[in-house]
Coordinates of C-alpha atoms in Angstrom, one line a residue:
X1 CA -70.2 -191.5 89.1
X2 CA -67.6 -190.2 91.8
X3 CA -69.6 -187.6 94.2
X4 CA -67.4 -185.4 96.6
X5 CA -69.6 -184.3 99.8
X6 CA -67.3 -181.4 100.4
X7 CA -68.6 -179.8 103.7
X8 CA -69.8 -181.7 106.9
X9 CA -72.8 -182.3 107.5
X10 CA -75.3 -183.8 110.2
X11 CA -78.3 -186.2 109.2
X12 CA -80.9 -187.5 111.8
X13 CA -80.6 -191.0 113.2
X14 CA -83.7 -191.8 112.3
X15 CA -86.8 -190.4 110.5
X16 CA -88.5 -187.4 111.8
X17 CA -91.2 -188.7 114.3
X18 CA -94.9 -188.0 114.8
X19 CA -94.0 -186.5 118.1
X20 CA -91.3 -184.4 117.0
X21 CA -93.5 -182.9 114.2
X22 CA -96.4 -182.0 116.9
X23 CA -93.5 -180.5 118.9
X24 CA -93.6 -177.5 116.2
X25 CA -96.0 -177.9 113.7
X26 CA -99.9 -178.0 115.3
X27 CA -101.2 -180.7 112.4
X28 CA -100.5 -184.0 111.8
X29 CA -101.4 -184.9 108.5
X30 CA -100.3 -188.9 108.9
X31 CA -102.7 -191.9 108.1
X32 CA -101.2 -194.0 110.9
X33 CA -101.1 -192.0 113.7
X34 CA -99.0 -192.9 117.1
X35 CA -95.8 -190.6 118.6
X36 CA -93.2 -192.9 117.8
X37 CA -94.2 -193.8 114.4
X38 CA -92.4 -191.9 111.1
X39 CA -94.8 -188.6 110.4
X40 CA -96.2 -189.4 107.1
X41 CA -98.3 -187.6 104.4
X42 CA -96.2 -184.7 104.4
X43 CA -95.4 -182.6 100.8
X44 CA -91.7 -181.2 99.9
X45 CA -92.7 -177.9 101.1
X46 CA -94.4 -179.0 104.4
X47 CA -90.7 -180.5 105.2
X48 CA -89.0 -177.6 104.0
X49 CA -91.6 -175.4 106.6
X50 CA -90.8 -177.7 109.6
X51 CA -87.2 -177.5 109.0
X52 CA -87.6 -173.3 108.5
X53 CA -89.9 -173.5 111.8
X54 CA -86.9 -175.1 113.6
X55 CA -84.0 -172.4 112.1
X56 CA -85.9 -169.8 113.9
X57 CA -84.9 -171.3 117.4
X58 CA -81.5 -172.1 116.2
X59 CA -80.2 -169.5 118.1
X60 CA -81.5 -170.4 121.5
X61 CA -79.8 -173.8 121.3
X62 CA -76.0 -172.2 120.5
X63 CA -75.6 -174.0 117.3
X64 CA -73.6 -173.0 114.3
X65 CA -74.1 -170.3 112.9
X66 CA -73.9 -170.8 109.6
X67 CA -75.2 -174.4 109.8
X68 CA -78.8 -174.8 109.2
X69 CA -81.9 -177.5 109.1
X70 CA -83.0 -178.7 106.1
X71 CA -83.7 -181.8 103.8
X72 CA -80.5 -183.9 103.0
X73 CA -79.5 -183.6 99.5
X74 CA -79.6 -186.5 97.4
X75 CA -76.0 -187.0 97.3
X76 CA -75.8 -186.4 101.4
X77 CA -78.9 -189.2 101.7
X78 CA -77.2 -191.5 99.4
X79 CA -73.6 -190.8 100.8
X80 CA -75.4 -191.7 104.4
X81 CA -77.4 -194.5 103.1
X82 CA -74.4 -196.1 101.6
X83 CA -71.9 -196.3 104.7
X84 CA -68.9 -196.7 102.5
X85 CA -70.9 -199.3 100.8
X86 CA -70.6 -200.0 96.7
X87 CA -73.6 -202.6 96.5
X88 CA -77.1 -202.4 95.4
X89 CA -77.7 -202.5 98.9
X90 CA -75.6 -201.4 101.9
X91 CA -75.7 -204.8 102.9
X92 CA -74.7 -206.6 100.0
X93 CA -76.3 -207.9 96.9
X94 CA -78.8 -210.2 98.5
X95 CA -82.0 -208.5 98.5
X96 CA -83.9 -211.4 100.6
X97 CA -82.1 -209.8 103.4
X98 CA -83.6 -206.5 103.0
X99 CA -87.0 -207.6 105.8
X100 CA -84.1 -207.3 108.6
X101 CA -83.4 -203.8 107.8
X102 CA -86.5 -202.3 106.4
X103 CA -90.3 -202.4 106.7
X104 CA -91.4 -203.0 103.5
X105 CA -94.4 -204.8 101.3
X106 CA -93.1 -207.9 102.5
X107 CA -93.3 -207.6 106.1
X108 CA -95.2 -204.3 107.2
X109 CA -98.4 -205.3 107.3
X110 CA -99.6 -202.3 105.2
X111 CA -98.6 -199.7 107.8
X112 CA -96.0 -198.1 109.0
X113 CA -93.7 -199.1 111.9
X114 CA -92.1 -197.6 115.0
X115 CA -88.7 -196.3 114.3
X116 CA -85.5 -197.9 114.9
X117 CA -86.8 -201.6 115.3
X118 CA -84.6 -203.1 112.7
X119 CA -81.1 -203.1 111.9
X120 CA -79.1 -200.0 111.4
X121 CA -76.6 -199.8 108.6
X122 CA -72.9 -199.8 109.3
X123 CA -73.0 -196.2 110.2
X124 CA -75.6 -196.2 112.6
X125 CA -78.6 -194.6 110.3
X126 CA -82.1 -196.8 110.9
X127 CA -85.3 -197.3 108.4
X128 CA -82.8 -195.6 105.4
X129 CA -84.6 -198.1 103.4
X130 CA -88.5 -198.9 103.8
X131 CA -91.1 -197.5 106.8
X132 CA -91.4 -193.6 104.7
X133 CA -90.3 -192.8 101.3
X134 CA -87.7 -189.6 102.6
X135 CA -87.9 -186.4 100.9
X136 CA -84.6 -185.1 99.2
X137 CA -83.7 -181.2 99.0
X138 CA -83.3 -181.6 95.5
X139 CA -85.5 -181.5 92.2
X140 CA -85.8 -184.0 89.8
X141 CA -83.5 -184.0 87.2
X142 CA -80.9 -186.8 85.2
X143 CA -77.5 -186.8 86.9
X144 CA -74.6 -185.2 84.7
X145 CA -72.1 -187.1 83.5
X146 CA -68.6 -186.5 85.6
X147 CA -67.0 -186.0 88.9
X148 CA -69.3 -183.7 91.0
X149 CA -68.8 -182.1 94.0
X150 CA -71.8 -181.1 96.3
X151 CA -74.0 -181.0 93.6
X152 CA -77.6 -180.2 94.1
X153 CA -79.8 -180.4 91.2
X154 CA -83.0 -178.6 89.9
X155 CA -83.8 -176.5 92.8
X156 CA -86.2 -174.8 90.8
X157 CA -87.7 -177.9 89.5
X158 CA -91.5 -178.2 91.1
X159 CA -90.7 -182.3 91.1
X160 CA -88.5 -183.4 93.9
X161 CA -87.1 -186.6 94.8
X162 CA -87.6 -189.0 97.7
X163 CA -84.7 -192.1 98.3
X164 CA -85.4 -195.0 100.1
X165 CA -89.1 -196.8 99.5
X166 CA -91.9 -197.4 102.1
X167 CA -93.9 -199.6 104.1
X168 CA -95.5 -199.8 100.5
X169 CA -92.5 -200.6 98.3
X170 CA -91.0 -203.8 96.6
X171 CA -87.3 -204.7 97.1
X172 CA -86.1 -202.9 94.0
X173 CA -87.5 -199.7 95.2
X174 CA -85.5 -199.5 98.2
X175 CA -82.1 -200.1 96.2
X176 CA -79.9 -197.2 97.4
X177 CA -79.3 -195.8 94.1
X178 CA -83.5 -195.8 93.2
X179 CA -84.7 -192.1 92.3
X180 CA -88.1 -191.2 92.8
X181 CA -90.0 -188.1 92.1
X182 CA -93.5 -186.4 92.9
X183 CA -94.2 -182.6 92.9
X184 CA -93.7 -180.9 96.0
X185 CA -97.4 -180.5 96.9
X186 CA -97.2 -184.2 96.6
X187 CA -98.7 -186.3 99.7
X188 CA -98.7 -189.8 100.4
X189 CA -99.0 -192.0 103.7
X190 CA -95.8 -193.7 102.1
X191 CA -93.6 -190.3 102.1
X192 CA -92.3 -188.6 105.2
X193 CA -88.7 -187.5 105.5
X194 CA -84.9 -187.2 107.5
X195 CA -84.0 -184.1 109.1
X196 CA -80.1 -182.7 108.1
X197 CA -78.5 -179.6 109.8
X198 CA -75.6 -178.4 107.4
X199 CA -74.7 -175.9 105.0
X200 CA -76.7 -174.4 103.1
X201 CA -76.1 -175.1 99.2
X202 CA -75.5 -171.1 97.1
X203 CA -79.0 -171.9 95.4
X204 CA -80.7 -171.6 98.3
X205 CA -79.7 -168.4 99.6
X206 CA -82.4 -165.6 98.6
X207 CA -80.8 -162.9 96.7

């Protein structure tokens, strides 16, 4: 399907980190703990707290007004996953190659790993496949047929979805395309999640 992101939008480098969590929210909940490793065992609504916790300071750091932190939607993490890419992966079709770009089943050990060790894709974004499963702002719900345009979907849905696979995770879980969804009191040591800072989609604005 064609997907048009119609307003900008930032996305983290990297996963959020153990020591940036502990920066704002007293308790780490991860399995494997160290500062530089991806903060892990976190539920959709634990994300969705740390990114409120950091909205409430947004003012002292003279950002955008309107702009705010949140999850990526799926189409943003996908967009940003893909780099302009069409392939199964951002890298091609050859999934052999995935080990230099993401820490999966095959070569993590049955942990996870310090960020930003392997490859980035072509757009700069590091562990978008493998290390952390990565929550998505939206729920879980089939795609409609059709050009969309910014679409978020199920927002009242209590399943959400996570792009990306884990330190757990085959090759064909980390295809850029691969949906995945748990409820948002879900936790896992395999799920953990990107930070965004852009608009905010209508369906999230409180009436």
């Amino acid at each position: 399907r064609e997907v048009n992101i119609a307003k900008d939008f930032y996305l983290g480098e990297t996963e959020v980190t153990q020591s940036l969590w502990e920066k704002y929210i007293k308790i780490n909940p991860s399995r494997f703990q160290s500062p530089s490793l991806p903060v892990e065992g976190i539920t959709w609504k634990e994300a969705m707290a740390f990114c409120d916790a950091l909205n409430q300071l947004k003012d002292k750091w003279e950002l955008p007004e309107k702009m705010l932190f949140r999850l990526p939607s799926e189409a943003e993490w996908e967009y940003a996953a893909r780099a302009g890419s069409k392939s199964t992966f951002f890298f091609g079709e050859d999934s052999s190659l995935l080990i230099n770009y993401a820490w999966i089943s095959d070569n993590s050990e049955g942990s996870t790993k310090p960020i930003g060790l392997l490859k980035a894709n072509k757009w700069g974004f590091l562990d978008i496949y493998g290390n952390v499963r990565e929550w998505c702002l939206d729920g879980y719900e089939a795609w409609p047929s059709g050009k969309l345009t910014s679409p978020l979907l199920g927002w009242k849905n209590m399943d959400k979805v996570n792009r990306g696979g884990s330190w757990d995770s085959c090759d064909a879980c980390c295809k850029t395309a691969k949906r995945i969804n748990y409820g948002e009191n879900y936790q896992s040591s395999d799920i953990g999640f990107r930070l965004a800072f852009g608009y905010p989609f209508p369906e999230m604005i409180k009436e």
